[in-house]
PDB file of C-alpha atoms in Angstrom:
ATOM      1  CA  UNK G   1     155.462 -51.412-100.058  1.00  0.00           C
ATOM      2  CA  UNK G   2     154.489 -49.201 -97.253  1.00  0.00           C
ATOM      3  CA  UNK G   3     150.616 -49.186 -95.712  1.00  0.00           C
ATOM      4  CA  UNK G   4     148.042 -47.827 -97.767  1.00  0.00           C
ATOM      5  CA  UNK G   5     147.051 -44.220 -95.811  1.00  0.00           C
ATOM      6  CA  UNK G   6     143.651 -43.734 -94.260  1.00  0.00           C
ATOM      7  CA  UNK G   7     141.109 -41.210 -94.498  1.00  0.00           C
ATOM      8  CA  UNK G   8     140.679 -42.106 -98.269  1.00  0.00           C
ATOM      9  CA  UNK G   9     137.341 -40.624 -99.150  1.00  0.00           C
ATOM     10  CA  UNK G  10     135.186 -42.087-101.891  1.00  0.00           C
ATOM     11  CA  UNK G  11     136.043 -39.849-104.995  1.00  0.00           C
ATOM     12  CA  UNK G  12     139.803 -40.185-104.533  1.00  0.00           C
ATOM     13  CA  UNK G  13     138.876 -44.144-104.202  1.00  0.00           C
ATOM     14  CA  UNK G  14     136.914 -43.974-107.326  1.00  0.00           C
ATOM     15  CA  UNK G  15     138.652 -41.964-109.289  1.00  0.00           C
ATOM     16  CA  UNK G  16     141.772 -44.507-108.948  1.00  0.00           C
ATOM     17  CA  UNK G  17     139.363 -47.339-109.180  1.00  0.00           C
ATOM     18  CA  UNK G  18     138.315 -45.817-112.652  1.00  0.00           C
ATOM     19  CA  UNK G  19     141.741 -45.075-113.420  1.00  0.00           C
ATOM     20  CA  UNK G  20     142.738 -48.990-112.821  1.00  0.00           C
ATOM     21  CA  UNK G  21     139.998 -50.255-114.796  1.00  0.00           C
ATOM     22  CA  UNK G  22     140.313 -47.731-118.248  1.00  0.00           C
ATOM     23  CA  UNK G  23     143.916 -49.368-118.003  1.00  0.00           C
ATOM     24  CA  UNK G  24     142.523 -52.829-117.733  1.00  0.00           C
ATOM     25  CA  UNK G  25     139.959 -51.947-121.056  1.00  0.00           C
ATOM     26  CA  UNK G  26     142.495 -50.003-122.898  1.00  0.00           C
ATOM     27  CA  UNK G  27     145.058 -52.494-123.092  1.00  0.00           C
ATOM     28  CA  UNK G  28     142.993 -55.468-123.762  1.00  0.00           C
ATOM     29  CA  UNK G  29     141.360 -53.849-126.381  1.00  0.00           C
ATOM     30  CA  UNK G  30     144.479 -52.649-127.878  1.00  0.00           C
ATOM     31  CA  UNK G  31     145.887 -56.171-128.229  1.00  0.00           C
ATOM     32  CA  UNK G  32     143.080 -57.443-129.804  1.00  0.00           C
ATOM     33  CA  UNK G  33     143.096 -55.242-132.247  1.00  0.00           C
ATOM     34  CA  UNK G  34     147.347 -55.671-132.796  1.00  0.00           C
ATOM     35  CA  UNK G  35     146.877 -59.550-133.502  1.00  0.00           C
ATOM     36  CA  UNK G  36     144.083 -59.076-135.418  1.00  0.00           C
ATOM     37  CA  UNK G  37     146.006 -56.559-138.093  1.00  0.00           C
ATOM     38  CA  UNK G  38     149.239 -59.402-138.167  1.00  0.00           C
ATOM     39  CA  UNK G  39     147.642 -60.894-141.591  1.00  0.00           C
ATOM     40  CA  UNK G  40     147.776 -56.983-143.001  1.00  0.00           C
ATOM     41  CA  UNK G  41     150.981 -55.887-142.826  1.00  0.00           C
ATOM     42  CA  UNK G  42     153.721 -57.370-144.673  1.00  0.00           C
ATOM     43  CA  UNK G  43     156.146 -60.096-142.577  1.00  0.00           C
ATOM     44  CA  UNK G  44     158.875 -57.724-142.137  1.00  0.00           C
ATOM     45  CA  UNK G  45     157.028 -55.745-139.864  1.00  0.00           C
ATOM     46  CA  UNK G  46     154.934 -58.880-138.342  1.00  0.00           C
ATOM     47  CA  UNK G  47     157.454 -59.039-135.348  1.00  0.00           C
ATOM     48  CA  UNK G  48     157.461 -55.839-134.503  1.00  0.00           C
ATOM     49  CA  UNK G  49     153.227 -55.634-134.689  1.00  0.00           C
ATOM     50  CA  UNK G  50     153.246 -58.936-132.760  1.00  0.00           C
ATOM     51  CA  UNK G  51     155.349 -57.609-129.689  1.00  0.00           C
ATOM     52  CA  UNK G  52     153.108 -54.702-129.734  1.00  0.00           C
ATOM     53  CA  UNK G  53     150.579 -57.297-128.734  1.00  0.00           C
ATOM     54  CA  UNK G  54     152.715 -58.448-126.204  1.00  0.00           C
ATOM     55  CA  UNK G  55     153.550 -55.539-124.537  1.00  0.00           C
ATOM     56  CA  UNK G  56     149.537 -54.356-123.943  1.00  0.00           C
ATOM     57  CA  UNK G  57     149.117 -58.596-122.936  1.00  0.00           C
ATOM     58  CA  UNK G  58     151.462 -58.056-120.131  1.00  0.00           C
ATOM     59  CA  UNK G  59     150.490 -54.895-119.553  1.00  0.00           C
ATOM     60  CA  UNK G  60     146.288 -55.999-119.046  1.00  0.00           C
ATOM     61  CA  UNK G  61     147.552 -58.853-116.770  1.00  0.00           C
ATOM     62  CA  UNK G  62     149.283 -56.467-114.502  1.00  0.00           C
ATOM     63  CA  UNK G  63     146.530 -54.295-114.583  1.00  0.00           C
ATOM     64  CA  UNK G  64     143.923 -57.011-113.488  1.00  0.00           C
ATOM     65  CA  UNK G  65     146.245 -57.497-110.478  1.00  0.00           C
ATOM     66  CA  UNK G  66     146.482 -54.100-109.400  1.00  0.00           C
ATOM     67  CA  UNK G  67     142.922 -53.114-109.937  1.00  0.00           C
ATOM     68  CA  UNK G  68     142.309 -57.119-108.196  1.00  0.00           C
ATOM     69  CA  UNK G  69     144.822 -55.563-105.250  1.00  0.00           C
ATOM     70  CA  UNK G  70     143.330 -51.832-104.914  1.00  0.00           C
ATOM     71  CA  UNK G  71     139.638 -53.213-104.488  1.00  0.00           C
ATOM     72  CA  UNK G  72     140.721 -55.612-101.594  1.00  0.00           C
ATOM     73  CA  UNK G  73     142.504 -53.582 -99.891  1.00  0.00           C
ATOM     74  CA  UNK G  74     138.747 -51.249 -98.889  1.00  0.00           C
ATOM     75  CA  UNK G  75     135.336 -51.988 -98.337  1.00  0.00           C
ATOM     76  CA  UNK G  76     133.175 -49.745 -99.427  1.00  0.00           C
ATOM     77  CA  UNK G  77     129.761 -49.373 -97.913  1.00  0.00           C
ATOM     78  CA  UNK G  78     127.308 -47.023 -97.689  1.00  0.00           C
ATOM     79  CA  UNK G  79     124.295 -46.565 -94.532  1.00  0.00           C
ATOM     80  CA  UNK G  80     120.978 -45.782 -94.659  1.00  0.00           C
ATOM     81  CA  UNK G  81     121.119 -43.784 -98.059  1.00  0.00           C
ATOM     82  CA  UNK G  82     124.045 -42.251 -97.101  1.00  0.00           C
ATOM     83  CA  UNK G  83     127.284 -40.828 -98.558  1.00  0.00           C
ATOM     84  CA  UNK G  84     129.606 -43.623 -99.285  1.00  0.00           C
ATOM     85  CA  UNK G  85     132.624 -44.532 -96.533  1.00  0.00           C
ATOM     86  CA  UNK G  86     136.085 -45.989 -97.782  1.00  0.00           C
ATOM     87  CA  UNK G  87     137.807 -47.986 -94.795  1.00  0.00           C
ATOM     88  CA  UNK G  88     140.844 -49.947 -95.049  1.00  0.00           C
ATOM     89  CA  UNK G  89     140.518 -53.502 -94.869  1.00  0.00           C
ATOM     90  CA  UNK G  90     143.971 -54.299 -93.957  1.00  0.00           C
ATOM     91  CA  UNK G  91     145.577 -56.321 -96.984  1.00  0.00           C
ATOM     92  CA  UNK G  92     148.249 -54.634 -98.604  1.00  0.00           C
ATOM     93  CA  UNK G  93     148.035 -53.075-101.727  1.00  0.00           C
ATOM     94  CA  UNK G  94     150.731 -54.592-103.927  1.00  0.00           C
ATOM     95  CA  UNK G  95     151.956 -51.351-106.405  1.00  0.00           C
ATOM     96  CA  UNK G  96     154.933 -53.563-107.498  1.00  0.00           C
ATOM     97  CA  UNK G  97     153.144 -54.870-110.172  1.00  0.00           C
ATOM     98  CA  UNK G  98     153.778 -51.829-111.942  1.00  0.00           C
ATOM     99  CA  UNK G  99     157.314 -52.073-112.064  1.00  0.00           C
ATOM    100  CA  UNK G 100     157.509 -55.523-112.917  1.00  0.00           C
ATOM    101  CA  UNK G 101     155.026 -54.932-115.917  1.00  0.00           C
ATOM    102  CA  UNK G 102     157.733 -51.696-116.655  1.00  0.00           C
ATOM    103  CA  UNK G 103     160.564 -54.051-116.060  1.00  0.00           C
ATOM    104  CA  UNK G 104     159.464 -56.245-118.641  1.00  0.00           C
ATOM    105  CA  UNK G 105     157.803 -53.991-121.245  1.00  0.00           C
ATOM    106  CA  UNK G 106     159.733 -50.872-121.391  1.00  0.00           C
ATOM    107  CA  UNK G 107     162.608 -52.463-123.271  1.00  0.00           C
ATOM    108  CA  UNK G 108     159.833 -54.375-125.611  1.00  0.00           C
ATOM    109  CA  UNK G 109     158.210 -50.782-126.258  1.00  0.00           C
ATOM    110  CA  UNK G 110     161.565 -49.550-128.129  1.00  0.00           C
ATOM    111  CA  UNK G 111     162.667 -52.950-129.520  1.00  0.00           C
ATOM    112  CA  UNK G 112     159.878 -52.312-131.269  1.00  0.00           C
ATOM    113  CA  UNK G 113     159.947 -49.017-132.605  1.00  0.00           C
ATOM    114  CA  UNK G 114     163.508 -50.532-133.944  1.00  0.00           C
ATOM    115  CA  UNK G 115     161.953 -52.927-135.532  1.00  0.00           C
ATOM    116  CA  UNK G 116     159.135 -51.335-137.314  1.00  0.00           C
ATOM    117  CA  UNK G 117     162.110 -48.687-138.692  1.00  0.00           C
ATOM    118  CA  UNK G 118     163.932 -51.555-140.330  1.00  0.00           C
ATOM    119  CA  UNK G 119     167.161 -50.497-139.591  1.00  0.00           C
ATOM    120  CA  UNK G 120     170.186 -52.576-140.749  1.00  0.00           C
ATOM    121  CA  UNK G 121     170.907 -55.963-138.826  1.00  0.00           C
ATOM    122  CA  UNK G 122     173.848 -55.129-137.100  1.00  0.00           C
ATOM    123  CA  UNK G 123     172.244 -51.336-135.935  1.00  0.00           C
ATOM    124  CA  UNK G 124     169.019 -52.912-135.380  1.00  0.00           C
ATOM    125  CA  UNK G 125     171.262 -55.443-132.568  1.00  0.00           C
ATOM    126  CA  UNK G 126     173.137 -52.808-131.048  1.00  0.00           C
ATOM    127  CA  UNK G 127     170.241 -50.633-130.671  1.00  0.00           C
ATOM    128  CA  UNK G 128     167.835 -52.717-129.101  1.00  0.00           C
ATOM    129  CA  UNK G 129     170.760 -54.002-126.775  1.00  0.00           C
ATOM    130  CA  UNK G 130     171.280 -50.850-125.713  1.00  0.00           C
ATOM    131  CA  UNK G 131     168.042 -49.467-125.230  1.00  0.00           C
ATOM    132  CA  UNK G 132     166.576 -52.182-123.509  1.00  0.00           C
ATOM    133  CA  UNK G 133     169.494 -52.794-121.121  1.00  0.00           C
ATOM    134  CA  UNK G 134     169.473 -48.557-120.129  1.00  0.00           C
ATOM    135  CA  UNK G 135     165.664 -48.837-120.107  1.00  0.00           C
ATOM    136  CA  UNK G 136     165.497 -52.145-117.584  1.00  0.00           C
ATOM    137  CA  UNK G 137     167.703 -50.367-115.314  1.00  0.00           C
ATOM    138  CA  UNK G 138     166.382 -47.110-115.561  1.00  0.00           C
ATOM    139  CA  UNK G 139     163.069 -49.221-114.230  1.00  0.00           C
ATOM    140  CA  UNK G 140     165.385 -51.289-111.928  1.00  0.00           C
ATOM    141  CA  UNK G 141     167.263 -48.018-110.279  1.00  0.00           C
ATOM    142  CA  UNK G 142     163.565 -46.165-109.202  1.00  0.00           C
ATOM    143  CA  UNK G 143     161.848 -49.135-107.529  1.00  0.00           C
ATOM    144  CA  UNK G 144     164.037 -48.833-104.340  1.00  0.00           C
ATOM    145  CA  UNK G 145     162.928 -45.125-104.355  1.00  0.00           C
ATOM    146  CA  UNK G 146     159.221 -46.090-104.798  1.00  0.00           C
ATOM    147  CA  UNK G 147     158.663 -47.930-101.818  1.00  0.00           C
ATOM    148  CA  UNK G 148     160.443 -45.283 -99.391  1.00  0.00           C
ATOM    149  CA  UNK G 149     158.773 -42.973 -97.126  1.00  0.00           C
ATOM    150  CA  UNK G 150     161.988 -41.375 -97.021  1.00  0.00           C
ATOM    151  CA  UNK G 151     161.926 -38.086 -99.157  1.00  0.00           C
ATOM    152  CA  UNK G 152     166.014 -37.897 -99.543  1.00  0.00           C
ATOM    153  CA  UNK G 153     166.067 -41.525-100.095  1.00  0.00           C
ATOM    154  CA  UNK G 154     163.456 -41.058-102.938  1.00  0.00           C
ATOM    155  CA  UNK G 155     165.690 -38.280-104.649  1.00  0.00           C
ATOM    156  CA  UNK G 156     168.601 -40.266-104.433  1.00  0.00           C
ATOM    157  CA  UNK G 157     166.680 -43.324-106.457  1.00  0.00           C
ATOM    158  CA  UNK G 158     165.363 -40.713-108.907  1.00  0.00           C
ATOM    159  CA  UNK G 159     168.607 -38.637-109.647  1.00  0.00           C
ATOM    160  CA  UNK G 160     170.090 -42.476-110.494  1.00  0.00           C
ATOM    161  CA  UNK G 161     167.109 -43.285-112.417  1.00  0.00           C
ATOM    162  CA  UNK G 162     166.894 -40.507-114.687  1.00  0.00           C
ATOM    163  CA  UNK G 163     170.631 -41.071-116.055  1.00  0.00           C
ATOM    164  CA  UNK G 164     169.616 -43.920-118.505  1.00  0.00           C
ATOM    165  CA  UNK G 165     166.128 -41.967-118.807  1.00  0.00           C
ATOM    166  CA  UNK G 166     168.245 -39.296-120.188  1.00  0.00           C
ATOM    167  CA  UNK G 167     170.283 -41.149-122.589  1.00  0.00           C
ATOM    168  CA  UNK G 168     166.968 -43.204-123.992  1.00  0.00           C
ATOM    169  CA  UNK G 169     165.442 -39.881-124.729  1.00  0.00           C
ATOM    170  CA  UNK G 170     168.451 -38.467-125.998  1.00  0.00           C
ATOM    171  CA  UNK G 171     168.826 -41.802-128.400  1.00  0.00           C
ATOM    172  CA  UNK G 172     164.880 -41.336-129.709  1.00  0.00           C
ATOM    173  CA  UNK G 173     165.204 -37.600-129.922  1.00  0.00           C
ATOM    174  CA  UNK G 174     168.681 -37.043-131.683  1.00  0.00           C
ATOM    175  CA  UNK G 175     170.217 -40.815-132.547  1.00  0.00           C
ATOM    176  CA  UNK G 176     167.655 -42.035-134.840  1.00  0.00           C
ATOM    177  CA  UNK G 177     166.259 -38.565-136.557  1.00  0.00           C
ATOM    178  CA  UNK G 178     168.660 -39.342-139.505  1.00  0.00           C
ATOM    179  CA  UNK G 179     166.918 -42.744-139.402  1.00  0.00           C
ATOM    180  CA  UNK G 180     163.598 -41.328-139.356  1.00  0.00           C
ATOM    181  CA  UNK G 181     164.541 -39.236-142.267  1.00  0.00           C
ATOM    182  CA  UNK G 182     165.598 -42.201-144.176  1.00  0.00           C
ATOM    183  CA  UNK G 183     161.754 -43.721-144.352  1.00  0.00           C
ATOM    184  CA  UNK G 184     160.584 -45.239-147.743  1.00  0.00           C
ATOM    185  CA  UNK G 185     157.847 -42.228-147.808  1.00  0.00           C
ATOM    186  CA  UNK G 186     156.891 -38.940-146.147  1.00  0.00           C
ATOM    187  CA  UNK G 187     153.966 -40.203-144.618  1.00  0.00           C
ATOM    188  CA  UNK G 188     156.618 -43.361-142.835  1.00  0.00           C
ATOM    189  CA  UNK G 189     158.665 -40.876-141.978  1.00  0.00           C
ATOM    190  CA  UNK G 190     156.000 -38.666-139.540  1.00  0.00           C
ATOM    191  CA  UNK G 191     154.465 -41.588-138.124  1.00  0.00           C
ATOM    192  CA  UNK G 192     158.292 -42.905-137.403  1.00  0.00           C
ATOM    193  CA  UNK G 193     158.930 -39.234-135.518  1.00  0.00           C
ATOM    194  CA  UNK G 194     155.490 -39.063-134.100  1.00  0.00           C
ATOM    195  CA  UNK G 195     156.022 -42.848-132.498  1.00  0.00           C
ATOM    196  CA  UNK G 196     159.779 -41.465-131.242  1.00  0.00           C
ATOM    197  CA  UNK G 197     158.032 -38.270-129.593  1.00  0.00           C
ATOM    198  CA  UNK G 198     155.110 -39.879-128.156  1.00  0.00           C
ATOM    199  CA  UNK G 199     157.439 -41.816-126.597  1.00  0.00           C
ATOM    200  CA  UNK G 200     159.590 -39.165-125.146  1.00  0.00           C
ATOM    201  CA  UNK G 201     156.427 -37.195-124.252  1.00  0.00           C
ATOM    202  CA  UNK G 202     154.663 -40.139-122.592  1.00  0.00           C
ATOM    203  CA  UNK G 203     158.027 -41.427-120.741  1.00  0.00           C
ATOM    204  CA  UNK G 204     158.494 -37.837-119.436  1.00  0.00           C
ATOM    205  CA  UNK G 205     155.173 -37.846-117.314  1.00  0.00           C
ATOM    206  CA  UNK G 206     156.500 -40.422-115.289  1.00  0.00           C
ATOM    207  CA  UNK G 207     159.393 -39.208-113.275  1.00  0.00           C
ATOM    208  CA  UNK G 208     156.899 -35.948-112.341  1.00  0.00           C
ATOM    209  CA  UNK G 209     154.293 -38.634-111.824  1.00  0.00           C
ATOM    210  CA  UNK G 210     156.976 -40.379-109.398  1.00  0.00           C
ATOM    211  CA  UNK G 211     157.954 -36.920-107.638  1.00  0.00           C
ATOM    212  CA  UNK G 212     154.053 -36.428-106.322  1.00  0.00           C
ATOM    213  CA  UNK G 213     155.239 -37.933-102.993  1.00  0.00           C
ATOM    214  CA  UNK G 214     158.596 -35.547-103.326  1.00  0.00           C
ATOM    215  CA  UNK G 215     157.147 -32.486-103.591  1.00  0.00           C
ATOM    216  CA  UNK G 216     154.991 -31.947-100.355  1.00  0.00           C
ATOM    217  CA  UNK G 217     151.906 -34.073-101.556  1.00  0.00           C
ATOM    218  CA  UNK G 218     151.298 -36.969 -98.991  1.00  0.00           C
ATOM    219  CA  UNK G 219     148.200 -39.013 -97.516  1.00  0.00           C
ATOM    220  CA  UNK G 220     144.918 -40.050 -99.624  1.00  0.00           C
ATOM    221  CA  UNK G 221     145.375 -37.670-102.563  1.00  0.00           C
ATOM    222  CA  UNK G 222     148.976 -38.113-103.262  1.00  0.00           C
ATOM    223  CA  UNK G 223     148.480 -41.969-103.748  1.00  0.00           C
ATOM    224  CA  UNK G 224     145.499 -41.155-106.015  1.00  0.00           C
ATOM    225  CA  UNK G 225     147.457 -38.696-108.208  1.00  0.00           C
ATOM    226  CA  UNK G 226     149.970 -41.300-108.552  1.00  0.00           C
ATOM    227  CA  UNK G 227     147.972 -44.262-109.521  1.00  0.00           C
ATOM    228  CA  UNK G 228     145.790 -41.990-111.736  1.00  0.00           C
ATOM    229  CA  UNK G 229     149.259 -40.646-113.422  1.00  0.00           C
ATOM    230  CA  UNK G 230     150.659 -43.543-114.081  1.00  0.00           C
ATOM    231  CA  UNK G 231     147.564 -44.932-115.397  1.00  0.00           C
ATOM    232  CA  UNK G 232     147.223 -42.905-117.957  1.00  0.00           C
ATOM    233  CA  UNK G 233     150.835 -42.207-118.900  1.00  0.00           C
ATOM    234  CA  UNK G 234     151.431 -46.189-119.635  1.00  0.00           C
ATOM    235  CA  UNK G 235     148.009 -46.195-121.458  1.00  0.00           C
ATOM    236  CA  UNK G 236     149.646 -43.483-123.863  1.00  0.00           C
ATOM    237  CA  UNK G 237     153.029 -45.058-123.864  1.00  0.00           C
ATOM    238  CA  UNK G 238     151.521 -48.769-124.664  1.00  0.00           C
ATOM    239  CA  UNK G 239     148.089 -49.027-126.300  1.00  0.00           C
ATOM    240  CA  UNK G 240     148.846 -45.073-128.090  1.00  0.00           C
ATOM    241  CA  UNK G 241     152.418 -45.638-129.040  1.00  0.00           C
ATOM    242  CA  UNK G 242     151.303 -49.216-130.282  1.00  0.00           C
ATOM    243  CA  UNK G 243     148.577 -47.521-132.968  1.00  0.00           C
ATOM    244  CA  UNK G 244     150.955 -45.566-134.272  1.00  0.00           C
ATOM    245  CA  UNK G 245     153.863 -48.807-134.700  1.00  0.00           C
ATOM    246  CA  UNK G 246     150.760 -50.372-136.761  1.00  0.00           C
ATOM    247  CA  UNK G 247     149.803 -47.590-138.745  1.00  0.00           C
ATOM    248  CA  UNK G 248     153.543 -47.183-139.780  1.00  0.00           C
ATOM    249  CA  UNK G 249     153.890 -51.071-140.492  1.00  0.00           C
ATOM    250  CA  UNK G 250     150.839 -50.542-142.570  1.00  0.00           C
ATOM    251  CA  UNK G 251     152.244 -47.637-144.427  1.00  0.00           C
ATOM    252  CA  UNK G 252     155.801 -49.273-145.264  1.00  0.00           C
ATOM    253  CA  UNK G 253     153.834 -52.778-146.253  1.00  0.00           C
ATOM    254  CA  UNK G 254     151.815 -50.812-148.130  1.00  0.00           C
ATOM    255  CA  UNK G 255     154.934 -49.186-150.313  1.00  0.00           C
ATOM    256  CA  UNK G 256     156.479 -52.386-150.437  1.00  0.00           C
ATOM    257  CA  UNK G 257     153.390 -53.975-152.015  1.00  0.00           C
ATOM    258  CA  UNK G 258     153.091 -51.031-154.577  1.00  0.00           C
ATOM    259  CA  UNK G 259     157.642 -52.016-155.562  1.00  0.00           C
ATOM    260  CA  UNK G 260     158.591 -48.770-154.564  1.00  0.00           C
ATOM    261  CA  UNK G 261     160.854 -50.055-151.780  1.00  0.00           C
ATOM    262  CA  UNK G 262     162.246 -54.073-151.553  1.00  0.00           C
ATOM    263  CA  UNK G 263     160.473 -56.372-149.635  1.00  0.00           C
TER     264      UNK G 263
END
């Protein structure tokens, strides 16, 4: 990764700082409350609601070590009742936990949104094969860009990128709406689209997120933007997304429980 710029002052600090830590909270709290709901849904949907759990797991551990990286990398110190000074201590800031966190959830994330839609076996392999293969090297294609100063480099690594972006939101938006439709009740099937959408809207923040640096922005605020943006979009596209794959686990278990649909 390249040196952290200087000249940081101490709400563009904080504000990342904050951003780091409502990451940490949300996720931890989200998968808590994932393996706590396992014993109320029904076990067809317990795998799916258990790598939910997984996904925000990984996801606070990551978290810890970027927020663990971002505060040693400045002391902050105020002097005689002064405004606070941010100053560069030297040690790196390591931002590629984020990808490996998105290297190893991303694919998780729509495994299981297949899941939860209890598709038949042999769609429910092929699917998850192919979504989580596009989706690891979707991840995999804009990490080279990430750590480049180089603005035409960084293009490059996004115009790749967004090629298995595109067919992933192509595949949530247009390849499972018949599947969607297909839900044991109305209220299965909105929670199935809204979980699809959320995830197109959430995943679409990111490559604008990843342009900040490609688009003129540079220095200080650029790097907060970033680490702000990305904050929140994985907090939408993990702990979010992961409400709605229980509430739709709870809704099918609970029209399986009533015999309206086999278990």
């Amino acid at each position: 990764m390249a040196p952290l710029p200087d000249g940081f002052s101490y709400a563009e600090w904080n504000a990342t700082y904050n951003g780091l830590s409502f990451g940490i909270a949300a996720m931890g709290s989200a998968t808590i409350f994932f393996w706590l709901q396992l014993p109320n849904v029904t076990k067809n949907y317990r795998t799916a609601l258990t790598i939910t759990g997984i996904v925000t797991l990984i996801a606070t551990y990551h978290y810890i070590r970027i927020f663990n990286s971002w505060s040693e990398a400045f002391t902050v110190s105020s002097k005689d009742g002064g405004d606070y000074t941010v100053q560069l201590t030297g040690a790196p800031f390591n931002d590629g936990y984020r990808y490996v966190d998105w290297l190893l959830t991303v694919p998780l994330l729509l495994i299981e949104l297949i899941l939860v839609m209890k598709l038949p076996q042999a769609e429910t392999v092929s699917l998850s094969w192919k979504l989580g293969l596009a989706s690891a090297l979707m991840v995999a294609l804009g990490y080279p860009g990430e750590i480049q100063e180089d603005l035409s480099v960084r293009w490059f690594w996004w115009c790749l990128s967004m090629m298995p972006f595109c067919y992933v939101v192509f595949t949530l938006t247009v390849g499972l709406a018949e599947a969607t439709s297909k839900q044991p009740s109305p209220a299965a099937a909105s929670l199935a689209s809204a979980a699809r959408y959320l995830t197109v809207l959430s995943w679409c923040t990111y490559p604008f997120v990843y342009m900040v640096k490609s688009v003129g922005l540079a220095g200080p605020a650029a790097t907060m933007y970033e680490q702000v943006g990305y904050s929140l979009a994985d907090v939408l596209a993990k702990a979010v997304f992961g409400v709605l794959i229980w509430a739709l686990a709870m809704e099918k278990s609970a029209v399986e429980e009533s015999g309206k649909l086999p278990a």
